Coordinates of C-alpha atoms in Angstrom, one line a residue:
M1 CA 28.4 7.7 -1.0
R2 CA 25.0 6.2 -0.6
Q3 CA 23.8 2.8 -1.5
L4 CA 20.3 2.0 -2.4
Y5 CA 18.8 -1.3 -3.2
S6 CA 16.3 -1.5 -6.1
L7 CA 14.4 -3.9 -8.1
G8 CA 14.8 -1.7 -11.2
V9 CA 13.3 1.7 -10.4
G10 CA 15.0 2.7 -7.1
L11 CA 17.0 5.7 -8.3
S12 CA 16.6 8.7 -5.9
G13 CA 18.6 11.2 -4.1
A14 CA 19.9 13.6 -6.8
R15 CA 19.0 17.1 -5.8
R16 CA 19.1 18.8 -9.1
Y17 CA 15.8 18.8 -10.9
L18 CA 17.2 17.8 -14.3
I19 CA 19.4 15.0 -13.0
R20 CA 16.6 13.6 -10.9
N21 CA 14.2 13.4 -13.8
I22 CA 16.7 11.8 -16.1
L23 CA 17.4 9.1 -13.5
L24 CA 13.7 8.5 -13.0
A25 CA 13.2 8.1 -16.7
V26 CA 16.1 5.8 -17.1
A27 CA 15.1 3.7 -14.1
L28 CA 11.6 3.3 -15.4
C29 CA 12.8 2.1 -18.8
L30 CA 15.1 -0.5 -17.2
S31 CA 12.3 -1.8 -14.9
V32 CA 9.5 -2.1 -17.3
A33 CA 10.6 -1.2 -20.8
A34 CA 7.4 -2.4 -22.3
L35 CA 5.5 0.3 -20.4
A36 CA 7.4 3.3 -21.8
S37 CA 5.6 3.5 -25.2
M38 CA 2.1 3.0 -24.0
S39 CA -0.5 5.2 -22.4
Y40 CA -3.1 4.0 -20.0
A41 CA -5.8 4.3 -22.6
D42 CA -3.8 2.1 -25.1
P43 CA -6.1 -0.8 -26.1
T44 CA -3.1 -3.1 -26.8
P45 CA -3.2 -6.0 -24.4
G46 CA -0.4 -5.6 -21.8
P47 CA 0.6 -3.4 -19.0
H48 CA -0.3 0.3 -19.5
A49 CA 2.0 3.0 -18.0
S50 CA -0.1 5.5 -16.1
P51 CA 0.8 9.3 -16.4
N52 CA 2.3 9.4 -12.9
A53 CA 4.3 6.2 -13.3
A54 CA 7.7 7.9 -12.7
A55 CA 6.5 10.2 -9.9
P56 CA 7.0 9.3 -6.3
M57 CA 4.2 7.1 -4.9
R58 CA 1.2 9.0 -3.7
F59 CA -1.4 7.6 -1.3
V60 CA -5.0 8.9 -1.6
R61 CA -8.1 7.7 0.3
V62 CA -10.7 7.0 -2.3
R63 CA -14.5 6.4 -2.2
G64 CA -15.9 4.5 -5.1
D65 CA -18.1 6.4 -7.6
S66 CA -19.8 3.6 -9.4
P67 CA -23.5 4.0 -10.2
A68 CA -23.9 0.4 -9.0
C69 CA -23.0 1.3 -5.4
R70 CA -24.0 4.9 -4.8
P71 CA -24.4 6.4 -2.3
D72 CA -22.7 3.7 -0.1
C73 CA -19.7 2.8 -2.2
P74 CA -16.6 1.0 -0.7
E75 CA -13.4 2.9 0.1
W76 CA -9.8 2.1 -0.5
I77 CA -6.3 3.6 -0.4
S78 CA -4.8 4.3 -3.9
A79 CA -1.0 3.8 -4.1
E80 CA 0.2 5.0 -7.5
G81 CA 3.8 5.7 -8.7
K82 CA 7.4 4.8 -7.9
I83 CA 8.4 3.5 -4.4
V84 CA 11.0 5.9 -3.1
T85 CA 12.8 6.4 0.2
G86 CA 10.1 7.7 2.5
S87 CA 7.2 5.9 0.8
S88 CA 6.7 3.6 3.8
D89 CA 6.6 6.5 6.2
A90 CA 4.0 8.2 3.9
L91 CA 1.9 5.0 4.0
A92 CA 2.1 4.9 7.8
R93 CA 0.9 8.5 8.0
T94 CA -2.0 7.7 5.7
L95 CA -3.1 4.6 7.7
K96 CA -2.8 6.5 10.9
K97 CA -5.5 8.9 9.8
L98 CA -8.0 6.0 9.3
D99 CA -8.3 5.4 13.1
G100 CA -8.1 1.7 12.8
R101 CA -10.3 1.2 9.7
R102 CA -9.0 -1.5 7.4
L103 CA -9.1 -0.3 3.8
P104 CA -7.5 -2.3 1.0
I105 CA -4.4 -0.9 -0.7
V106 CA -4.9 -0.6 -4.5
I107 CA -1.5 -0.4 -6.0
N108 CA -0.2 0.3 -9.5
S109 CA 3.6 0.7 -9.6
A110 CA 6.7 -0.2 -11.5
G111 CA 8.7 -0.7 -8.3
G112 CA 11.5 1.2 -6.7
S113 CA 13.2 1.1 -3.3
V114 CA 13.4 -2.5 -2.0
R115 CA 13.9 -1.3 1.6
D116 CA 10.7 0.8 1.6
A117 CA 8.8 -1.8 -0.3
M118 CA 9.5 -4.4 2.4
A119 CA 8.7 -1.9 5.1
M120 CA 5.4 -1.2 3.4
G121 CA 4.7 -4.9 3.1
R122 CA 5.4 -5.5 6.8
L123 CA 3.2 -2.6 7.8
I124 CA 0.4 -3.9 5.6
R125 CA 0.7 -7.4 7.1
T126 CA 0.7 -6.0 10.6
K127 CA -2.5 -4.1 9.9
H128 CA -4.0 -7.1 8.1
L129 CA -4.8 -5.2 5.0
A130 CA -5.6 -6.5 1.5
V131 CA -3.5 -5.5 -1.5
V132 CA -5.2 -5.1 -5.0
V133 CA -3.3 -4.8 -8.3
A134 CA -5.4 -2.1 -10.0
H135 CA -5.2 1.4 -11.4
T136 CA -7.2 4.2 -9.7
T137 CA -8.7 7.1 -11.7
L138 CA -9.4 10.0 -9.4
A139 CA -11.9 12.8 -10.0
H140 CA -10.8 16.4 -9.0
C141 CA -7.5 15.3 -7.5
P142 CA -4.6 16.6 -9.6
L143 CA -1.2 15.0 -9.3
G144 CA 0.4 18.0 -7.6
A145 CA -2.3 18.4 -5.0
K146 CA -1.1 18.2 -1.4
S147 CA -4.3 16.7 -0.1
C148 CA -7.6 15.6 -1.7
G149 CA -9.4 14.5 1.4
V150 CA -11.6 11.5 0.5
A151 CA -11.5 11.6 -3.3
K152 CA -14.0 10.0 -5.6
G153 CA -12.7 7.5 -8.1
V154 CA -12.9 4.2 -9.9
A155 CA -10.5 1.3 -9.9
D156 CA -9.7 -0.8 -13.0
A157 CA -7.4 -3.8 -13.1
R158 CA -7.1 -3.9 -16.9
G159 CA -3.5 -3.2 -17.8
A160 CA -2.6 -2.4 -14.2
Y161 CA 0.8 -3.6 -13.1
C162 CA 2.8 -4.4 -10.0
A163 CA 6.4 -4.9 -11.1
S164 CA 9.8 -5.2 -9.6
A165 CA 9.9 -4.1 -5.9
C166 CA 6.1 -3.7 -6.0
S167 CA 5.9 -7.5 -5.7
L168 CA 7.2 -7.1 -2.2
V169 CA 4.4 -4.8 -1.3
L170 CA 1.9 -7.2 -2.8
A171 CA 3.4 -10.1 -0.8
G172 CA 2.6 -8.2 2.4
G173 CA -1.2 -8.3 1.8
A174 CA -3.3 -10.4 4.1
E175 CA -5.3 -11.0 0.9
R176 CA -3.7 -10.5 -2.5
Y177 CA -6.1 -9.7 -5.3
V178 CA -4.9 -10.0 -8.9
S179 CA -6.9 -9.9 -12.2
P180 CA -6.1 -12.1 -15.2
L181 CA -6.1 -8.7 -17.0
S182 CA -3.4 -7.2 -14.7
F183 CA 0.3 -7.9 -14.5
V184 CA 2.7 -8.9 -11.8
G185 CA 6.4 -8.8 -12.8
V186 CA 9.8 -9.7 -11.3
H187 CA 13.4 -9.4 -12.2
Q188 CA 16.9 -9.4 -10.7
M189 CA 17.6 -6.8 -8.0
T190 CA 20.2 -4.1 -8.6
Q191 CA 22.4 -2.1 -6.3
V192 CA 22.4 1.6 -7.3
V193 CA 25.4 3.6 -6.0
L194 CA 24.9 7.3 -6.0
Q195 CA 28.1 9.3 -5.7
T196 CA 28.1 13.1 -5.1
Q197 CA 31.2 15.2 -5.7
V198 CA 31.2 18.6 -4.0
R199 CA 33.4 21.2 -5.7
P200 CA 33.8 24.7 -4.1
L201 CA 33.4 27.8 -6.2
Y202 CA 35.6 30.8 -5.7
S203 CA 35.7 34.5 -6.6
V204 CA 39.4 35.2 -7.5
H205 CA 41.0 38.6 -8.1
Y206 CA 44.2 38.8 -10.3
L207 CA 46.8 41.3 -11.1
K208 CA 48.7 41.2 -14.4
V209 CA 52.3 42.5 -14.2
A210 CA 54.7 42.2 -17.1
G211 CA 52.6 39.5 -18.7
L212 CA 52.3 37.5 -15.5
K213 CA 48.9 36.8 -13.9
L214 CA 49.2 37.0 -10.1
E215 CA 46.4 36.0 -7.7
L216 CA 45.6 38.7 -5.2
S217 CA 42.7 37.2 -3.3
R218 CA 40.4 34.2 -3.3
R219 CA 37.0 34.0 -1.7
E220 CA 34.6 31.0 -1.6
V221 CA 31.2 32.0 -2.9
G222 CA 29.4 28.6 -3.1
E223 CA 29.7 25.0 -4.2
E224 CA 28.8 22.8 -7.1
R225 CA 27.5 19.3 -6.7
L226 CA 27.8 16.7 -9.3
T227 CA 25.9 13.4 -8.7
S228 CA 26.6 10.3 -10.7
A229 CA 24.9 6.9 -10.5
A230 CA 26.2 3.4 -11.2
K231 CA 24.1 0.2 -11.2
F232 CA 25.4 -3.2 -10.1
S233 CA 23.9 -6.6 -9.4
A234 CA 22.7 -6.8 -5.8
S235 CA 24.7 -8.8 -3.4
D236 CA 23.8 -12.3 -2.2
A237 CA 23.0 -10.9 1.2
V238 CA 20.3 -8.7 -0.4
D239 CA 18.9 -11.7 -2.3
D240 CA 18.8 -13.7 0.9
E241 CA 17.0 -10.9 2.7
V242 CA 14.3 -10.7 0.0
S243 CA 14.0 -14.5 -0.1
D244 CA 13.5 -14.6 3.7
Y245 CA 11.0 -11.8 3.4
F246 CA 8.9 -13.7 0.9
R247 CA 9.1 -16.8 3.1
R248 CA 7.9 -14.9 6.1
M249 CA 5.0 -13.5 4.1
G250 CA 3.9 -17.0 3.0
V251 CA 5.0 -16.5 -0.6
A252 CA 6.7 -19.6 -2.1
E253 CA 8.5 -20.5 -5.3
P254 CA 8.7 -19.9 -8.1
V255 CA 9.0 -16.2 -7.1
M256 CA 12.7 -16.1 -6.1
R257 CA 13.7 -18.5 -8.9
L258 CA 12.0 -16.3 -11.5
T259 CA 13.5 -13.2 -9.8
L260 CA 17.1 -14.4 -10.0
A261 CA 16.7 -15.8 -13.5
T262 CA 15.4 -12.6 -15.1
P263 CA 18.0 -9.9 -16.0
S264 CA 17.4 -6.5 -14.5
K265 CA 16.9 -4.9 -17.9
G266 CA 14.0 -7.3 -18.6
I267 CA 10.9 -8.3 -16.8
H268 CA 9.1 -11.6 -16.3
W269 CA 5.4 -11.2 -16.2
M270 CA 4.1 -14.0 -14.0
T271 CA 1.5 -16.4 -15.4
K272 CA -1.7 -17.4 -13.6
D273 CA -0.2 -20.7 -12.7
E274 CA 2.9 -19.0 -11.3
L275 CA 0.9 -16.6 -9.2
K276 CA -1.2 -19.4 -7.9
A277 CA 1.6 -21.8 -7.1
S278 CA 3.6 -19.1 -5.3
R279 CA 0.6 -17.7 -3.5
L280 CA 1.5 -14.2 -4.6
A281 CA -2.1 -14.1 -5.6
T282 CA -4.7 -15.4 -3.2
A283 CA -7.9 -14.4 -5.1
W284 CA -8.9 -13.5 -8.7
I285 CA -10.9 -10.4 -9.5
G286 CA -12.4 -9.0 -12.7
G287 CA -11.1 -6.2 -14.8
A288 CA -13.5 -3.2 -14.7
N289 CA -16.1 -1.9 -12.2
L290 CA -14.1 -2.9 -9.1
F291 CA -15.4 -1.9 -5.6
A292 CA -19.0 -1.8 -6.8
D293 CA -20.5 -3.9 -3.9
A294 CA -20.1 -2.8 -0.3
S295 CA -21.5 -6.1 0.9
Q296 CA -18.5 -8.0 -0.4
P297 CA -15.3 -8.5 1.7
N298 CA -13.0 -5.5 0.9
G299 CA -15.8 -4.3 -1.5
L300 CA -14.6 -6.8 -4.1
E301 CA -16.3 -9.6 -5.9
A302 CA -13.5 -12.2 -6.0
Q303 CA -12.8 -15.9 -6.5
E304 CA -10.5 -17.4 -3.8
I305 CA -7.6 -19.3 -5.2
E306 CA -7.5 -22.8 -3.8
Q307 CA -4.3 -24.7 -3.6
P308 CA -4.7 -28.4 -4.7
G309 CA -4.1 -30.7 -1.8
D310 CA -3.1 -27.8 0.5
D311 CA -5.5 -26.0 2.8
S312 CA -3.6 -22.7 3.2
S313 CA -6.3 -20.7 4.9
E314 CA -5.0 -18.1 7.4
A315 CA -6.6 -16.4 10.3
F316 CA -5.3 -13.1 11.7
A317 CA -6.0 -11.0 14.8
T318 CA -4.5 -7.7 15.9
L319 CA -4.2 -6.0 19.2
A320 CA -2.7 -2.6 20.3
A321 CA -1.7 -1.7 23.9
P322 CA -0.3 1.6 25.1
L323 CA 3.0 1.5 27.0
S324 CA 3.1 2.9 30.5
A325 CA 6.2 5.1 29.9
P326 CA 7.4 7.1 26.9
I327 CA 9.9 5.6 24.5
Q328 CA 12.6 8.0 23.1
G329 CA 10.5 10.8 24.6
R330 CA 7.4 9.8 22.7
R331 CA 4.1 8.1 23.7
A332 CA 4.2 4.6 22.3
M333 CA 2.0 1.6 21.8
L334 CA 2.7 -2.0 21.2
E335 CA 1.0 -3.5 18.2
M336 CA 0.6 -7.2 18.2
T337 CA -0.4 -9.5 15.3
F338 CA -1.3 -13.1 15.6
A339 CA -1.5 -15.4 12.5
F340 CA -2.3 -19.0 12.0
R341 CA -2.1 -21.1 8.8
H342 CA -4.1 -24.3 8.7
G343 CA -1.9 -27.2 9.4
D344 CA 0.7 -25.4 11.5
R345 CA 1.4 -26.4 15.1
A346 CA 2.0 -22.8 16.3
V347 CA 0.6 -19.3 16.0
S348 CA 3.0 -16.8 14.6
S349 CA 3.0 -13.7 16.8
S350 CA 4.7 -10.4 16.0
Y351 CA 5.3 -7.4 18.1
V352 CA 6.2 -3.9 16.8
L353 CA 6.5 -0.7 18.8
L354 CA 4.9 2.4 17.2
D355 CA 4.7 6.1 17.9
A356 CA 1.2 6.6 19.3
V357 CA 0.8 9.9 17.4
S358 CA 2.5 9.4 14.0
G359 CA 2.4 5.6 13.8
A360 CA 6.1 5.5 12.9
P361 CA 8.0 2.4 14.1
L362 CA 10.3 2.7 17.2
E363 CA 13.0 0.5 18.5
L364 CA 12.0 -1.9 21.3
P365 CA 13.7 -1.0 24.6
G366 CA 16.4 -3.4 25.8
S367 CA 17.7 -6.4 24.0
G368 CA 14.4 -8.3 23.3
V369 CA 11.1 -9.5 24.7
F370 CA 10.2 -12.1 27.2
L371 CA 6.7 -13.8 27.0
I372 CA 5.1 -15.7 29.8
V373 CA 1.8 -17.5 29.4
Y374 CA -0.5 -18.0 32.4
P375 CA -1.6 -20.2 34.0
Q376 CA 0.7 -22.7 32.3
G377 CA 3.8 -20.6 32.9
A378 CA 5.3 -21.3 29.4
E379 CA 8.1 -18.9 28.6
Y380 CA 9.3 -17.7 25.2
R381 CA 12.0 -15.2 24.2
A382 CA 13.0 -13.2 21.1
N383 CA 15.9 -10.9 20.4
R384 CA 15.2 -7.3 19.3
V385 CA 15.3 -6.6 15.6
A386 CA 15.4 -3.4 13.5
A387 CA 12.7 -0.8 14.2
D388 CA 10.9 -1.4 11.0
E389 CA 10.8 -5.2 11.5
P390 CA 8.4 -6.9 13.9
T391 CA 9.9 -9.1 16.7
Q392 CA 8.4 -12.5 16.2
I393 CA 7.6 -15.5 18.5
A394 CA 6.3 -18.8 17.4
W395 CA 3.6 -19.6 19.9
P396 CA 2.9 -23.4 20.2
L397 CA -0.8 -24.3 20.1
R398 CA -0.4 -26.3 23.4
S399 CA 0.1 -23.0 25.3
F400 CA -1.9 -20.7 23.0
C401 CA -5.2 -22.6 22.9
P402 CA -5.8 -22.8 26.7
L403 CA -5.9 -18.9 26.7
Q404 CA -9.6 -19.3 25.7
D405 CA -10.2 -20.2 29.3
D406 CA -9.5 -16.7 30.7
G407 CA -5.7 -17.1 30.4
R408 CA -3.4 -14.2 30.1
A409 CA 0.0 -13.5 28.6
V410 CA 2.6 -11.0 29.9
L411 CA 5.2 -9.5 27.6
S412 CA 8.2 -7.9 29.3
F413 CA 11.2 -6.1 27.8
V414 CA 14.6 -7.7 28.4
A415 CA 17.2 -5.3 29.8
S416 CA 20.3 -4.9 27.7
G417 CA 23.1 -7.1 29.0
A418 CA 20.8 -8.8 31.5
G419 CA 20.5 -12.1 29.6
A420 CA 17.0 -13.5 29.9
S421 CA 15.9 -11.4 32.8
P422 CA 13.0 -9.0 32.2
S423 CA 13.9 -5.3 32.6
S424 CA 13.0 -3.9 36.0
S425 CA 12.9 -0.4 34.5
H426 CA 9.9 1.2 32.7
P427 CA 8.0 0.5 30.5
E428 CA 6.1 -2.0 32.6
P429 CA 5.2 -5.4 31.2
V430 CA 2.2 -5.5 28.9
I431 CA -0.6 -7.9 30.0
F432 CA -2.9 -9.0 27.3
S433 CA -5.2 -11.8 25.9
P434 CA -5.2 -12.7 22.2
L435 CA -8.9 -13.5 22.7
A436 CA -9.6 -9.7 23.1
A437 CA -7.8 -8.9 19.8
E438 CA -9.8 -7.8 16.8
G439 CA -10.4 -11.1 15.0
G440 CA -9.4 -13.0 18.1
M441 CA -12.4 -15.3 18.3
A442 CA -12.1 -16.3 14.6
L443 CA -8.4 -17.0 15.2
F444 CA -9.1 -19.3 18.1
D445 CA -11.9 -21.0 16.1
E446 CA -9.4 -21.7 13.3
A447 CA -6.3 -22.6 15.4
C448 CA -8.1 -24.4 18.2
P449 CA -11.2 -26.2 16.9
A450 CA -11.0 -28.9 19.7
A451 CA -10.7 -26.3 22.4
S452 CA -13.5 -24.3 20.9
G453 CA -15.9 -27.2 21.3
R454 CA -14.7 -28.0 24.8
A455 CA -17.0 -29.4 27.4
V456 CA -17.4 -27.7 30.8
A457 CA -17.0 -30.2 33.6
S458 CA -19.6 -29.9 36.3
A459 CA -17.4 -31.0 39.2
G460 CA -16.3 -27.9 41.0
G461 CA -17.2 -25.7 38.0
V462 CA -13.7 -26.3 36.5
N463 CA -13.3 -25.9 32.7
A464 CA -11.9 -29.1 31.2
T465 CA -9.9 -28.1 28.2
R466 CA -8.4 -30.5 25.7
S467 CA -5.3 -28.9 24.2
P468 CA -3.8 -30.0 20.9

């Protein structure tokens, strides 16, 4: 028996073609019933179901084909279809091929697997990518194509939707672009239980004697598999996990309140005020002719959403460092993300171990990490978490900001059962400076304005730094 968690469209796993397609169709109707009777060309205001809405999510690298930007049109990653088990791995493979380029994720989805949706969101946040709710129309890239290279296409937010578990992916965006003509929907989570019964098939030979049927031999020739699905309300533990995920992503109420209050057979399309208050949207975009200006951030002309009385601006920086020794027999790298929200007293740092070739997440060695900041000598510890979740340390500004003066940080791996002692075995500690990270200077400017304007004392050539 397998248990999958879904926000409405997470049915997967049945191996027979007919059963799989029936489950996909039923799940789509439960998640976004209003989409079922519409085509994408339907002029009726509301979310429009795209032709591949029930197909597993496909990721395609796209270059804009608008006459307004040719020949130098922006690029993006199209994410269309249902989020299924394995979608997060597929996204990781797609991003790996970009060689560090930060392309926005343009998503149009009715939801699906909660686990994969959260893994996608974490990966997107780690990479500091934007998420855009819009539909992509591709040229010369049929649905069944294994690869389209860099396809040409256009993005349109009118009638596009991000419903159910898709909202978890949207929450992972460093910037979250939504149009007043697109739709973001939430509802209660469900727990889908798939049960497969295996029944052997036999070839039996009989002999009839005096009206009696006697079995002479029996030989197993195969098996028959029958899969059934039952849907239940998700447990409180799953609700708590999703609530914590939203909180970590900087998404506030009323998202969870609306999620818990809306039955799974319905959908609540969030209003502009709800998207703004929750920060599930951070910028408004238009409807048609998206990605027409390569000079704009992420290729989009957008209006940033300001929170009244709350400066919620964030700064991010990312840094990757190879490890000295293989992990689980594979070359590995440590990817570090640093984030600061205006008004906070600490920088949120996260650490995730990745396969250096495939980009797939790996488990950290030992029981956790041990961070020492020099020259102050401040120490911080964090226990190991699941492979697809970053290990996080809140880094107080009083020890973070002085790193602008050529300070260094050392991250060691704590040996299992060794308490707080760094592991003496490989891999060796990682020595790094957040100032060298991509976006590091902007991060320090935002988090440490006093230190950025520091005066250099002339006596002895010593830098005099004023820490917060």
